[in-house]
Structures are given as structure tokens and as C-alpha cells.
JSON list of C-alpha atoms in Angstrom, two decimals:
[
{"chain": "A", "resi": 1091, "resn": "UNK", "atom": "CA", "xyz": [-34.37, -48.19, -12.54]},
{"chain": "A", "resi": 1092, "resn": "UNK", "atom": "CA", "xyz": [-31.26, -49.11, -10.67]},
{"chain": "A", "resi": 1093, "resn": "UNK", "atom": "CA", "xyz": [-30.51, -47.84, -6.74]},
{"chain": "A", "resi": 1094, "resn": "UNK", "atom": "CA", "xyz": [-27.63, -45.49, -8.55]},
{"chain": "A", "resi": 1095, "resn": "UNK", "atom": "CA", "xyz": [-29.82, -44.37, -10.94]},
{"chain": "A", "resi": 1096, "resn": "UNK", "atom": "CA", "xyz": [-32.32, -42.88, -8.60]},
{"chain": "A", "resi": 1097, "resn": "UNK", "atom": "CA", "xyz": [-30.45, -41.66, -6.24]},
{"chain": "A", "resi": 1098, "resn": "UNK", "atom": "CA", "xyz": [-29.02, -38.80, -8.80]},
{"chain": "A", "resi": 1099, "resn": "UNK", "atom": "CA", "xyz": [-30.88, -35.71, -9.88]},
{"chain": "A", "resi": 1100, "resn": "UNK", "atom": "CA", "xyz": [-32.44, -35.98, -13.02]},
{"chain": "A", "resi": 1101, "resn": "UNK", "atom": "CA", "xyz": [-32.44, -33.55, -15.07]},
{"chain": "A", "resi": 1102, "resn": "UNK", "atom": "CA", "xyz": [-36.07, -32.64, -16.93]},
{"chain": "A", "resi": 1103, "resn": "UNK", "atom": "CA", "xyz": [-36.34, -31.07, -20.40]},
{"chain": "A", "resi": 1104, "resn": "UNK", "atom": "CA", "xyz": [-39.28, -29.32, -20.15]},
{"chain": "A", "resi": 1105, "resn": "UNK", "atom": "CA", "xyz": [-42.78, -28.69, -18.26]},
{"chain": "A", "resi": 1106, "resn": "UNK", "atom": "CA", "xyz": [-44.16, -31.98, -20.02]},
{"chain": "A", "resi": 1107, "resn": "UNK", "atom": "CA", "xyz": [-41.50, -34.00, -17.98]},
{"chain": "A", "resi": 1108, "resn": "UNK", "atom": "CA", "xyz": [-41.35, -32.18, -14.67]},
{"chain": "A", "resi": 1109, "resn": "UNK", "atom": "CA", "xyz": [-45.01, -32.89, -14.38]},
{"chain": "A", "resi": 1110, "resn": "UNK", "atom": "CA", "xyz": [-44.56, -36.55, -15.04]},
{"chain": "A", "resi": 1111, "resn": "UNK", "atom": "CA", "xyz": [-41.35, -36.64, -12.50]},
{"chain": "A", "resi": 1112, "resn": "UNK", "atom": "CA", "xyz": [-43.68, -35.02, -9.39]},
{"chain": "A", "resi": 1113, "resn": "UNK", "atom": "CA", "xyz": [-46.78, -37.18, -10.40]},
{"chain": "A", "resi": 1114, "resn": "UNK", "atom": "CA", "xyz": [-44.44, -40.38, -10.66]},
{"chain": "A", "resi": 1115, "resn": "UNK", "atom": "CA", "xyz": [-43.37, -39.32, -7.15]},
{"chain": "A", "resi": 1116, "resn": "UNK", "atom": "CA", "xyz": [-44.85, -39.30, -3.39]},
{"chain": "A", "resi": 1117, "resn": "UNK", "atom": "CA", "xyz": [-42.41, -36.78, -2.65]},
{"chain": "A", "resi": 1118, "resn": "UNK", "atom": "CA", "xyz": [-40.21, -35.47, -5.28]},
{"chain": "A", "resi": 1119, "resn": "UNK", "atom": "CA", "xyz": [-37.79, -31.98, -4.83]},
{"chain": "A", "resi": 1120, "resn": "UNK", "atom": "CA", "xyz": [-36.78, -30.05, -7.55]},
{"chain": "A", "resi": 1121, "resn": "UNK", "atom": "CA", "xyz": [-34.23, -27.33, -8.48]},
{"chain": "A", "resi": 1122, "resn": "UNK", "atom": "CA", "xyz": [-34.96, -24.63, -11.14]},
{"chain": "A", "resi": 1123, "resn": "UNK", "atom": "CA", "xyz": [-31.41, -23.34, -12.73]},
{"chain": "A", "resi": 1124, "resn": "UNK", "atom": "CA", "xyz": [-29.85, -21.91, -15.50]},
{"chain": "A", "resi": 1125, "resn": "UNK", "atom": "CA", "xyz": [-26.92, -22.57, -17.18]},
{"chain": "A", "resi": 1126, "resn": "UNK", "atom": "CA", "xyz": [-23.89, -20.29, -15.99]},
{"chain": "A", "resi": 1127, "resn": "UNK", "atom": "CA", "xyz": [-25.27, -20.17, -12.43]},
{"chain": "A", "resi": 1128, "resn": "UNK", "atom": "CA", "xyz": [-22.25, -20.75, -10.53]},
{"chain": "A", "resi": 1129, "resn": "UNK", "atom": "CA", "xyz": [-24.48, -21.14, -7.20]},
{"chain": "A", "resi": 1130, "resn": "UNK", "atom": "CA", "xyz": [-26.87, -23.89, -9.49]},
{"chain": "A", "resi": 1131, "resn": "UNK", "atom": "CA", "xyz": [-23.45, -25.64, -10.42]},
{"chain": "A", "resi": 1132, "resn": "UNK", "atom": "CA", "xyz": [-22.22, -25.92, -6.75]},
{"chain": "A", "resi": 1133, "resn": "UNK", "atom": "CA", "xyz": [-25.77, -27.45, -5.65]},
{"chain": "A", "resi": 1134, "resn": "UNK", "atom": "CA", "xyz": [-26.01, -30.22, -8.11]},
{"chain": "A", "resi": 1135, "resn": "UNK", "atom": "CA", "xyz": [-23.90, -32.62, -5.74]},
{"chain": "A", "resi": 1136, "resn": "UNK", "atom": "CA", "xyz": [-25.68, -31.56, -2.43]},
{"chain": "A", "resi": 1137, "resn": "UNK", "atom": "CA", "xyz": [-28.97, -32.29, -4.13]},
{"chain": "A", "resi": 1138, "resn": "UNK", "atom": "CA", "xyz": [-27.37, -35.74, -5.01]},
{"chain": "A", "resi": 1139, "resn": "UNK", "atom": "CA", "xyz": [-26.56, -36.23, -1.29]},
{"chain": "A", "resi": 1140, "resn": "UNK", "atom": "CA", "xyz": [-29.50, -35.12, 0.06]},
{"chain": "A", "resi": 1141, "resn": "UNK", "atom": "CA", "xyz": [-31.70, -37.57, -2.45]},
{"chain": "A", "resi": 1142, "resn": "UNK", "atom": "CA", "xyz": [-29.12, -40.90, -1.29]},
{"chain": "A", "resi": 1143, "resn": "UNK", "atom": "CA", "xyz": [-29.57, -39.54, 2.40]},
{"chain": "A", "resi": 1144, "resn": "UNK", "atom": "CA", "xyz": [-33.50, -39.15, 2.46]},
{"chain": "A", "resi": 1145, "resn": "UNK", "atom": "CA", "xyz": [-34.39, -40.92, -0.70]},
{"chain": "A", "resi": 1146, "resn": "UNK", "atom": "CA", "xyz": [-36.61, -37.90, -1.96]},
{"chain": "A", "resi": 1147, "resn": "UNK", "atom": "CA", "xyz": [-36.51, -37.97, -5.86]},
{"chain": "A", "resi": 1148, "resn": "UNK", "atom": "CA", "xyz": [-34.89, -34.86, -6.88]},
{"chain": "A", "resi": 1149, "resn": "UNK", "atom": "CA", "xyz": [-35.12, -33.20, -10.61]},
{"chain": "A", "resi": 1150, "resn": "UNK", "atom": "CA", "xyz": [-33.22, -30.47, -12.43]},
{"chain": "A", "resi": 1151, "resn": "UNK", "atom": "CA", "xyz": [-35.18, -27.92, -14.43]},
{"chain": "A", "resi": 1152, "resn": "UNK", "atom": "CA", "xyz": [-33.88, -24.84, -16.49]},
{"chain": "A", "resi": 1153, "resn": "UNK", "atom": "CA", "xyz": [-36.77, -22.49, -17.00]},
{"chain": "A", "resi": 1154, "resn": "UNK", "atom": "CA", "xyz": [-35.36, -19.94, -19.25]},
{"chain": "A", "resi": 1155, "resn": "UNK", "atom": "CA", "xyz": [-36.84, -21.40, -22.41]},
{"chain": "A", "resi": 1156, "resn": "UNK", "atom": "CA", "xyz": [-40.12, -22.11, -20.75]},
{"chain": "A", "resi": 1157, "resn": "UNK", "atom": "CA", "xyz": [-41.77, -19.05, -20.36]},
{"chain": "A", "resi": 1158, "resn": "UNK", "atom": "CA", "xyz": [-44.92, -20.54, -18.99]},
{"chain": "A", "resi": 1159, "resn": "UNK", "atom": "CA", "xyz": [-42.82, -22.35, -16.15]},
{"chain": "A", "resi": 1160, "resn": "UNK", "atom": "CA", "xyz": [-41.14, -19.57, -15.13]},
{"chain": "A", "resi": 1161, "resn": "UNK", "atom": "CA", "xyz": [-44.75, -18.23, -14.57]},
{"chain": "A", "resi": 1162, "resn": "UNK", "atom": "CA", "xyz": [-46.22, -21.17, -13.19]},
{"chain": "A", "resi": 1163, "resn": "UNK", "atom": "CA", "xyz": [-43.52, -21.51, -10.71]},
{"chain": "A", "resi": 1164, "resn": "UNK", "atom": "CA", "xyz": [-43.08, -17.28, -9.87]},
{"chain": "A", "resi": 1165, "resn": "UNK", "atom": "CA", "xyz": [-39.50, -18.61, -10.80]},
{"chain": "A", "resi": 1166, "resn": "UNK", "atom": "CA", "xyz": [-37.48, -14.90, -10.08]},
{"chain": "A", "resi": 1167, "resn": "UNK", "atom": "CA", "xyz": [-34.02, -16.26, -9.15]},
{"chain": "A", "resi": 1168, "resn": "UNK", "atom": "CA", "xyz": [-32.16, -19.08, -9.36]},
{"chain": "A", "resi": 1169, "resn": "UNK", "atom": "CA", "xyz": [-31.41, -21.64, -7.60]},
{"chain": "A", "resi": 1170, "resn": "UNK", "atom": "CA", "xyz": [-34.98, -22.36, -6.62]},
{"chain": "A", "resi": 1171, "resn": "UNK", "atom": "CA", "xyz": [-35.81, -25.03, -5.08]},
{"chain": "A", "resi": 1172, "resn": "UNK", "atom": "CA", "xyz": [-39.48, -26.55, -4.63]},
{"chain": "A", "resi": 1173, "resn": "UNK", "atom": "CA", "xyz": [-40.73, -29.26, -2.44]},
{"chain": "A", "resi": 1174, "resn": "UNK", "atom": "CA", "xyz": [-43.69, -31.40, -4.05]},
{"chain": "A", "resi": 1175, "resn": "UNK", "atom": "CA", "xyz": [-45.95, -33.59, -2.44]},
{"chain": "A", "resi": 1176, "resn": "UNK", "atom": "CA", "xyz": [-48.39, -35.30, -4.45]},
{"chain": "A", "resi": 1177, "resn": "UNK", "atom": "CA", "xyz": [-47.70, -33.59, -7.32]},
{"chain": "A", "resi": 1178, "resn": "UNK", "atom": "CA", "xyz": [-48.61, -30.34, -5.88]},
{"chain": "A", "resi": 1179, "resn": "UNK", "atom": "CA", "xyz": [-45.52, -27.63, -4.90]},
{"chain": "A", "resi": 1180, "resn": "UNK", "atom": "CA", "xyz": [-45.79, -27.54, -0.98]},
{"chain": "A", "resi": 1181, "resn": "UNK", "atom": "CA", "xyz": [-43.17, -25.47, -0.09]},
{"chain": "A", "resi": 1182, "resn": "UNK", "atom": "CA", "xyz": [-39.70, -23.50, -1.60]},
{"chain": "A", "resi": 1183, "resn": "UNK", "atom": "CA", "xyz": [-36.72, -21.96, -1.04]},
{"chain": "A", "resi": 1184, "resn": "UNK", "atom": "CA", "xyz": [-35.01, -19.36, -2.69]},
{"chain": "A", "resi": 1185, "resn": "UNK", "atom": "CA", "xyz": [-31.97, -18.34, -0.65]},
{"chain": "A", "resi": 1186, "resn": "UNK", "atom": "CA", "xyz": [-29.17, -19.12, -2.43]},
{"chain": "A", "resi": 1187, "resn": "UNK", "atom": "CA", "xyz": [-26.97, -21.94, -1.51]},
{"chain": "A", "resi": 1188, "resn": "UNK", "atom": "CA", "xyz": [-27.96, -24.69, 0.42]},
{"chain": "A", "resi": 1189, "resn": "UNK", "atom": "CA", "xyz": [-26.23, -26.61, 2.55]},
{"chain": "A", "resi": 1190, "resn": "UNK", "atom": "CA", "xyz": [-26.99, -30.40, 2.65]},
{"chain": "A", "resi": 1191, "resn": "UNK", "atom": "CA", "xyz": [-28.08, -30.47, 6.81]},
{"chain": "A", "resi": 1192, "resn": "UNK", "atom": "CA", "xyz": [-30.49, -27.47, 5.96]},
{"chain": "A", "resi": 1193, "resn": "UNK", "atom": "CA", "xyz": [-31.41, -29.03, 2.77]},
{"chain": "A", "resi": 1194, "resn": "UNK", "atom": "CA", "xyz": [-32.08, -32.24, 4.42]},
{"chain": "A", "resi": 1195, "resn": "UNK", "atom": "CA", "xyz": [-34.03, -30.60, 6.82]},
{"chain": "A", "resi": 1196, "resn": "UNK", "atom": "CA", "xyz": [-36.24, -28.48, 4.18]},
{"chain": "A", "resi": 1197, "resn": "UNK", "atom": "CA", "xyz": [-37.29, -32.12, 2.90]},
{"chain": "A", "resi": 1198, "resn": "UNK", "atom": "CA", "xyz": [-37.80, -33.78, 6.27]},
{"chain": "A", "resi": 1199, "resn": "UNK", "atom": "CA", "xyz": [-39.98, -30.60, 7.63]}
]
């Protein structure tokens, strides 16, 4: 995979492929959205600059189809955004926007 290539969220069809994304991963961030979410739209290029400033992997999921993720992930509004370590969620953040410093930071921490 080229230097572009993973440096840009990726976006993941289902449960099937987020779970292969986080186990392929160290570290791996990723944003649960649905389509029409203005505030989802608007994050897509600060997750791309956060994952070329820190190098975290980051993936797009939408949920709404996949009532078992939704579940899995007490996914209640979107954006949501959940740090994975070893394949296991290790923290979240559900706020809204994010800025890229405080993004940055929610990855470093």
C-alpha cells in the first residue's frame, strides 16, 4: 500500500472489515457516521490530517445498516469516534466536531 494510500481514511463496509482494519493495526482510530451528517462530512479531512500528522490508521464506518454495530459500539450519535489499540476500543469521543490539535491529542493521550 502506497504512503498516500494510507495516510487517507478508509472507509469500511461493514463489521467484517472494521474488525480486520483494527486487528491489521497497532493503533487504528475510527469514525462512525451516517450519510447526511453535515458534522461527519466536515471531519473527513481532519481525520485525513490527523492520520498524515501521527500516522494512526484511521477508518470510516456507517452503522445504520448494522444493527449489531451500532450495539456493539453503544453507537447513539454521530460523529463517534473510537480509539483502538490492539484491536480492542480504548477510548471515544462523542462531542461533535473535532478539531485536528484536539484530535491529535485524543490519539497521542
Amino acid at each position: 500500500m502506497s504512503e498516500q494510500t494510507e495516510n487517507r481514511p478508509e472507509h469500511l463496509a461493514d463489521e467484517a472489515e472494521l474488525d480486520a482494519f483494527v486487528g491489521d493495526h497497532d493503533r487504528a482510530l475510527v469514525e462512525f457516521y451516517t450519510d447526511g451528517c453535515t458534522i461527519c462530512q466536515s471531519m473527513e479531512p481532519v481525520l485525513g490530517n490527523v492520520a498524515r500528522a501521527t500516522g494512526i490508521p484511521v477508518g470510516l464506518v456507517n452503522p445504520r445498516d448494522d444493527p449489531p454495530l451500532v450495539d456493539r459500539f453503544r453507537v447513539q450519535s454521530v460523529p463517534l469516534l473510537v480509539l483502538f489499540e490492539d484491536g480492542e476500543p480504548v477510548a471515544r469521543k462523542a462531542e461533535g466536531f473535532v478539531g485536528a490539535d484536539e484530535l491529535e491529542g485524543f490519539v497521542e493521550a
